[in-house]
Amino acid sequence: MIPLFGYMGFGNMQSRLNSDGSVNIRGTEAGYFTDLKTGQIIDSWDNPWTNETVKVFPFINRKMRGHLTTKMPKFIMGNAALDEPTLMNQADARKDLATVPFLLPWQKLGDQYLLTWEYSHEYTNPVTKDKWPKAHTTNRINPSEHFSFYTPVREMNDRSILSSPFHAGFMRTSPWWPWMKMGQNKINGCLFGRMHSYQITGTIDDIPAPVLKKVEKDHPDILEIQTGWGQTNPKGTWEAYAEEIAPEILPN
């Protein structure tokens, strides 16, 4: 295992409980890569395999919208016409029923509620080889993320508290990020990441100082309360890269 870079960010979420018992969610999120020694956000990175200095691609998402019902959520990623949607928490889901119910494996231990949930995608890579040969690694990509939440029973059960504090652990595996430009390499490997997550105050004081400074300068709108609800498909790094980064090879 080779340490490559750090990662830090935040999410800004709001939810609405509807009269039919369903829940709307909306929000924004930002993720930045950091230097392992200084902890500061980096704009470029020296690839140890290619010896190329590449431009880092931070993740900024303004399109988080969802509608939660009694059915387990499915995520439409990649090519909707070809790729099967990802079922949330597939390992624990009650797939023996006609409709998979939205039941999560909550446990109570002492004064804490514990929850694990995850998703494991596999879908068509939108960063295609014909347009981004250096950023493209494989025709299909399979990122997965795994969460463990710990939230205090008293605060969770108190309906006067609109948003309970929590601490969480997070792990992720995925192919090489497209901005690493590993497409021309034959390195047999993948990315593995782990980090802490938390909500302590529920305010901007929870955001790591380097991230808050960067967002206030470059994307202050994602710190604000959002407007509108609705439903959008999730947007991952590969989708954002294909939308925002010009092709390496332009069509004739």
CSV table of C-alpha atoms in Angstrom, one decimal:
chain,number,residue,atom,x,y,z
A,1,MET,CA,0.0,0.0,0.0
A,2,ILE,CA,1.4,3.4,-1.1
A,3,PRO,CA,0.2,6.6,0.6
A,4,LEU,CA,-0.7,9.1,-2.2
A,5,PHE,CA,-2.7,12.1,-0.8
A,6,GLY,CA,-5.2,13.1,1.8
A,7,TYR,CA,-8.8,14.0,1.3
A,8,MET,CA,-11.2,16.3,3.2
A,9,GLY,CA,-14.5,18.0,2.5
A,10,PHE,CA,-18.0,18.6,3.8
A,11,GLY,CA,-21.7,18.1,3.0
A,12,ASN,CA,-24.4,20.7,3.4
A,13,MET,CA,-27.8,18.9,3.7
A,14,GLN,CA,-31.4,19.8,4.4
A,15,SER,CA,-34.4,17.5,4.6
A,16,ARG,CA,-38.2,17.9,4.6
A,17,LEU,CA,-40.7,15.4,6.2
A,18,ASN,CA,-43.8,15.3,3.9
A,19,SER,CA,-47.4,14.7,5.0
A,20,ASP,CA,-47.3,11.2,3.4
A,21,GLY,CA,-44.3,10.2,5.6
A,22,SER,CA,-41.8,10.4,2.7
A,23,VAL,CA,-38.7,12.6,3.0
A,24,ASN,CA,-37.1,15.0,0.5
A,25,ILE,CA,-33.4,15.7,0.8
A,26,ARG,CA,-31.3,18.3,-0.9
A,27,GLY,CA,-27.8,19.7,-0.5
A,28,THR,CA,-24.3,20.3,-1.8
A,29,GLU,CA,-20.9,18.8,-1.1
A,30,ALA,CA,-17.2,19.5,-1.7
A,31,GLY,CA,-14.1,17.3,-1.6
A,32,TYR,CA,-10.5,18.4,-1.9
A,33,PHE,CA,-7.2,16.5,-2.0
A,34,THR,CA,-4.5,17.4,0.4
A,35,ASP,CA,-0.7,17.1,0.9
A,36,LEU,CA,0.0,14.3,3.4
A,37,LYS,CA,2.7,16.2,5.2
A,38,THR,CA,1.1,19.7,5.5
A,39,GLY,CA,-2.6,18.9,5.3
A,40,GLN,CA,-3.0,21.8,2.9
A,41,ILE,CA,-5.2,21.6,-0.2
A,42,ILE,CA,-3.2,20.8,-3.4
A,43,ASP,CA,-3.8,22.0,-6.9
A,44,SER,CA,-1.3,19.6,-8.5
A,45,TRP,CA,0.1,16.2,-7.7
A,46,ASP,CA,3.3,14.4,-8.7
A,47,ASN,CA,2.3,11.0,-10.1
A,48,PRO,CA,5.0,8.5,-8.8
A,49,TRP,CA,4.3,6.0,-11.6
A,50,THR,CA,4.2,8.3,-14.6
A,51,ASN,CA,6.5,11.0,-13.2
A,52,GLU,CA,4.0,13.5,-14.5
A,53,THR,CA,2.7,16.5,-12.5
A,54,VAL,CA,-1.0,16.5,-13.0
A,55,LYS,CA,-3.7,19.0,-12.2
A,56,VAL,CA,-5.9,17.9,-9.3
A,57,PHE,CA,-9.7,17.8,-9.9
A,58,PRO,CA,-11.7,18.6,-6.7
A,59,PHE,CA,-15.2,17.4,-6.4
A,60,ILE,CA,-17.9,20.1,-6.2
A,61,ASN,CA,-21.5,18.8,-6.3
A,62,ARG,CA,-24.5,21.2,-6.5
A,63,LYS,CA,-27.0,18.7,-7.6
A,64,MET,CA,-27.9,16.5,-4.6
A,65,ARG,CA,-31.7,16.0,-4.6
A,66,GLY,CA,-33.6,12.9,-3.5
A,67,HIS,CA,-37.0,11.6,-2.4
A,68,LEU,CA,-37.0,8.8,0.2
A,69,THR,CA,-39.9,6.5,0.5
A,70,THR,CA,-40.6,3.1,2.1
A,71,LYS,CA,-38.6,1.5,-0.8
A,72,MET,CA,-34.9,1.0,-0.6
A,73,PRO,CA,-33.2,3.7,-2.7
A,74,LYS,CA,-31.6,2.9,-6.0
A,75,PHE,CA,-28.8,5.0,-7.6
A,76,ILE,CA,-28.8,5.5,-11.4
A,77,MET,CA,-25.2,5.9,-12.4
A,78,GLY,CA,-23.4,5.8,-15.8
A,79,ASN,CA,-25.5,5.0,-18.8
A,80,ALA,CA,-29.1,4.7,-17.7
A,81,ALA,CA,-30.0,2.8,-20.9
A,82,LEU,CA,-27.3,0.1,-20.3
A,83,ASP,CA,-26.4,0.0,-16.6
A,84,GLU,CA,-28.4,-1.5,-13.8
A,85,PRO,CA,-29.2,0.9,-10.9
A,86,THR,CA,-27.3,0.3,-7.7
A,87,LEU,CA,-29.4,-0.9,-4.7
A,88,MET,CA,-28.4,0.9,-1.5
A,89,ASN,CA,-27.1,-1.5,1.3
A,90,GLN,CA,-27.4,-4.4,-1.1
A,91,ALA,CA,-25.8,-6.9,1.4
A,92,ASP,CA,-28.5,-6.3,4.1
A,93,ALA,CA,-31.5,-5.5,1.8
A,94,ARG,CA,-34.6,-7.8,1.9
A,95,LYS,CA,-34.5,-8.8,-1.7
A,96,ASP,CA,-36.8,-11.8,-1.0
A,97,LEU,CA,-39.8,-9.5,-1.0
A,98,ALA,CA,-41.7,-8.1,-4.0
A,99,THR,CA,-40.5,-4.6,-3.1
A,100,VAL,CA,-37.3,-4.1,-1.2
A,101,PRO,CA,-38.2,-2.1,2.0
A,102,PHE,CA,-36.1,0.8,3.1
A,103,LEU,CA,-34.9,-0.9,6.3
A,104,LEU,CA,-31.4,-0.1,7.6
A,105,PRO,CA,-29.5,-2.3,10.2
A,106,TRP,CA,-29.7,0.1,13.2
A,107,GLN,CA,-28.4,-1.3,16.5
A,108,LYS,CA,-28.5,0.1,20.0
A,109,LEU,CA,-25.4,-0.3,22.1
A,110,GLY,CA,-25.4,1.5,25.5
A,111,ASP,CA,-26.1,5.1,24.9
A,112,GLN,CA,-25.3,5.0,21.2
A,113,TYR,CA,-27.2,4.0,18.0
A,114,LEU,CA,-25.0,2.3,15.5
A,115,LEU,CA,-25.6,2.1,11.7
A,116,THR,CA,-23.7,0.7,8.8
A,117,TRP,CA,-24.6,1.3,5.2
A,118,GLU,CA,-22.9,1.1,1.9
A,119,TYR,CA,-23.2,1.0,-1.9
A,120,SER,CA,-21.2,-0.8,-4.5
A,121,HIS,CA,-21.5,0.5,-8.0
A,122,GLU,CA,-20.5,-1.0,-11.4
A,123,TYR,CA,-21.3,1.1,-14.5
A,124,THR,CA,-20.1,2.4,-17.8
A,125,ASN,CA,-17.1,4.8,-17.5
A,126,PRO,CA,-18.2,8.2,-18.8
A,127,VAL,CA,-14.6,9.2,-19.2
A,128,THR,CA,-14.1,7.4,-22.5
A,129,LYS,CA,-10.9,6.2,-24.1
A,130,ASP,CA,-11.5,7.9,-27.4
A,131,LYS,CA,-11.7,11.4,-25.7
A,132,TRP,CA,-9.6,11.0,-22.6
A,133,PRO,CA,-7.0,8.3,-23.3
A,134,LYS,CA,-4.8,9.3,-20.4
A,135,ALA,CA,-7.6,9.7,-17.9
A,136,HIS,CA,-9.5,6.6,-19.0
A,137,THR,CA,-8.6,3.3,-17.2
A,138,THR,CA,-11.3,0.8,-17.9
A,139,ASN,CA,-14.6,0.7,-19.8
A,140,ARG,CA,-16.5,-0.1,-16.6
A,141,ILE,CA,-15.8,1.3,-13.1
A,142,ASN,CA,-16.7,0.0,-9.7
A,143,PRO,CA,-16.4,2.5,-6.9
A,144,SER,CA,-17.8,1.5,-3.5
A,145,GLU,CA,-18.2,3.4,-0.2
A,146,HIS,CA,-18.8,2.0,3.3
A,147,PHE,CA,-20.1,4.0,6.3
A,148,SER,CA,-20.3,3.3,10.0
A,149,PHE,CA,-22.3,5.8,12.1
A,150,TYR,CA,-22.5,6.4,15.8
A,151,THR,CA,-25.1,8.8,17.2
A,152,PRO,CA,-26.2,9.3,20.8
A,153,VAL,CA,-29.6,7.8,21.8
A,154,ARG,CA,-30.8,10.8,23.8
A,155,GLU,CA,-30.3,13.3,21.0
A,156,MET,CA,-31.6,11.0,18.4
A,157,ASN,CA,-34.8,10.4,20.3
A,158,ASP,CA,-35.3,14.0,21.2
A,159,ARG,CA,-37.7,15.4,18.5
A,160,SER,CA,-36.9,18.9,19.5
A,161,ILE,CA,-33.4,18.5,18.1
A,162,LEU,CA,-33.7,18.9,14.4
A,163,SER,CA,-30.4,17.2,13.5
A,164,SER,CA,-28.7,14.8,15.8
A,165,PRO,CA,-24.9,14.9,16.2
A,166,PHE,CA,-22.9,11.9,15.0
A,167,HIS,CA,-19.5,10.5,14.4
A,168,ALA,CA,-18.7,8.2,11.5
A,169,GLY,CA,-16.1,6.1,9.9
A,170,PHE,CA,-15.8,6.0,6.1
A,171,MET,CA,-13.9,3.7,3.7
A,172,ARG,CA,-13.8,3.8,-0.1
A,173,THR,CA,-12.3,1.6,-2.9
A,174,SER,CA,-12.3,2.6,-6.5
A,175,PRO,CA,-10.3,2.6,-9.7
A,176,TRP,CA,-7.7,5.4,-10.2
A,177,TRP,CA,-9.2,8.8,-10.3
A,178,PRO,CA,-9.3,10.1,-13.9
A,179,TRP,CA,-7.3,13.2,-13.0
A,180,MET,CA,-4.4,10.9,-12.0
A,181,LYS,CA,-3.8,10.2,-15.7
A,182,MET,CA,-3.2,6.5,-15.2
A,183,GLY,CA,-4.8,5.4,-18.5
A,184,GLN,CA,-1.5,4.8,-20.3
A,185,ASN,CA,-0.1,2.7,-17.4
A,186,LYS,CA,-0.3,-1.0,-16.8
A,187,ILE,CA,-0.2,-0.6,-13.0
A,188,ASN,CA,-2.4,-3.3,-11.5
A,189,GLY,CA,-3.9,-1.6,-8.5
A,190,CYS,CA,-6.8,0.5,-7.1
A,191,LEU,CA,-7.4,3.3,-4.6
A,192,PHE,CA,-8.3,2.7,-1.0
A,193,GLY,CA,-9.2,5.6,1.3
A,194,ARG,CA,-10.4,6.0,4.8
A,195,MET,CA,-11.5,9.0,6.9
A,196,HIS,CA,-13.5,10.2,9.8
A,197,SER,CA,-16.9,12.0,9.4
A,198,TYR,CA,-18.8,14.0,12.0
A,199,GLN,CA,-21.5,16.5,12.8
A,200,ILE,CA,-20.8,18.2,16.1
A,201,THR,CA,-22.3,21.7,16.0
A,202,GLY,CA,-24.2,21.4,12.7
A,203,THR,CA,-22.7,24.7,11.6
A,204,ILE,CA,-19.8,25.8,9.4
A,205,ASP,CA,-17.6,25.4,12.5
A,206,ASP,CA,-17.6,21.7,11.7
A,207,ILE,CA,-16.0,22.3,8.3
A,208,PRO,CA,-12.1,21.8,8.3
A,209,ALA,CA,-10.5,25.2,8.1
A,210,PRO,CA,-8.6,24.7,4.8
A,211,VAL,CA,-11.8,23.6,3.1
A,212,LEU,CA,-13.9,26.4,4.5
A,213,LYS,CA,-11.3,29.0,3.3
A,214,LYS,CA,-11.2,27.4,-0.1
A,215,VAL,CA,-15.0,27.2,-0.5
A,216,GLU,CA,-15.6,30.7,0.7
A,217,LYS,CA,-13.2,31.9,-2.0
A,218,ASP,CA,-14.3,29.7,-4.9
A,219,HIS,CA,-17.8,28.3,-4.3
A,220,PRO,CA,-19.5,30.4,-1.5
A,221,ASP,CA,-23.0,29.4,-2.9
A,222,ILE,CA,-22.6,25.8,-1.7
A,223,LEU,CA,-22.5,27.0,1.9
A,224,GLU,CA,-26.0,28.4,1.6
A,225,ILE,CA,-29.4,26.8,2.3
A,226,GLN,CA,-30.4,25.4,-1.1
A,227,THR,CA,-33.7,26.0,-2.9
A,228,GLY,CA,-36.0,23.5,-4.6
A,229,TRP,CA,-36.4,19.8,-4.0
A,230,GLY,CA,-37.1,17.2,-6.7
A,231,GLN,CA,-35.0,14.2,-7.7
A,232,THR,CA,-31.7,14.0,-9.5
A,233,ASN,CA,-29.4,11.2,-10.4
A,234,PRO,CA,-26.2,11.0,-8.2
A,235,LYS,CA,-23.1,12.7,-9.7
A,236,GLY,CA,-19.7,11.1,-9.1
A,237,THR,CA,-16.2,12.2,-9.9
A,238,TRP,CA,-16.2,10.5,-13.3
A,239,GLU,CA,-19.4,12.1,-14.4
A,240,ALA,CA,-18.2,15.5,-13.2
A,241,TYR,CA,-14.9,15.0,-15.0
A,242,ALA,CA,-16.5,14.1,-18.3
A,243,GLU,CA,-18.8,17.2,-18.0
A,244,GLU,CA,-16.2,19.7,-16.9
A,245,ILE,CA,-12.8,18.7,-18.4
A,246,ALA,CA,-12.2,19.2,-22.1
A,247,PRO,CA,-11.3,16.1,-24.1
A,248,GLU,CA,-7.6,15.3,-24.6
A,249,ILE,CA,-8.4,14.4,-28.2
A,250,LEU,CA,-10.9,16.6,-30.0
A,251,PRO,CA,-13.2,15.1,-32.7
A,252,ASN,CA,-12.3,15.7,-36.3
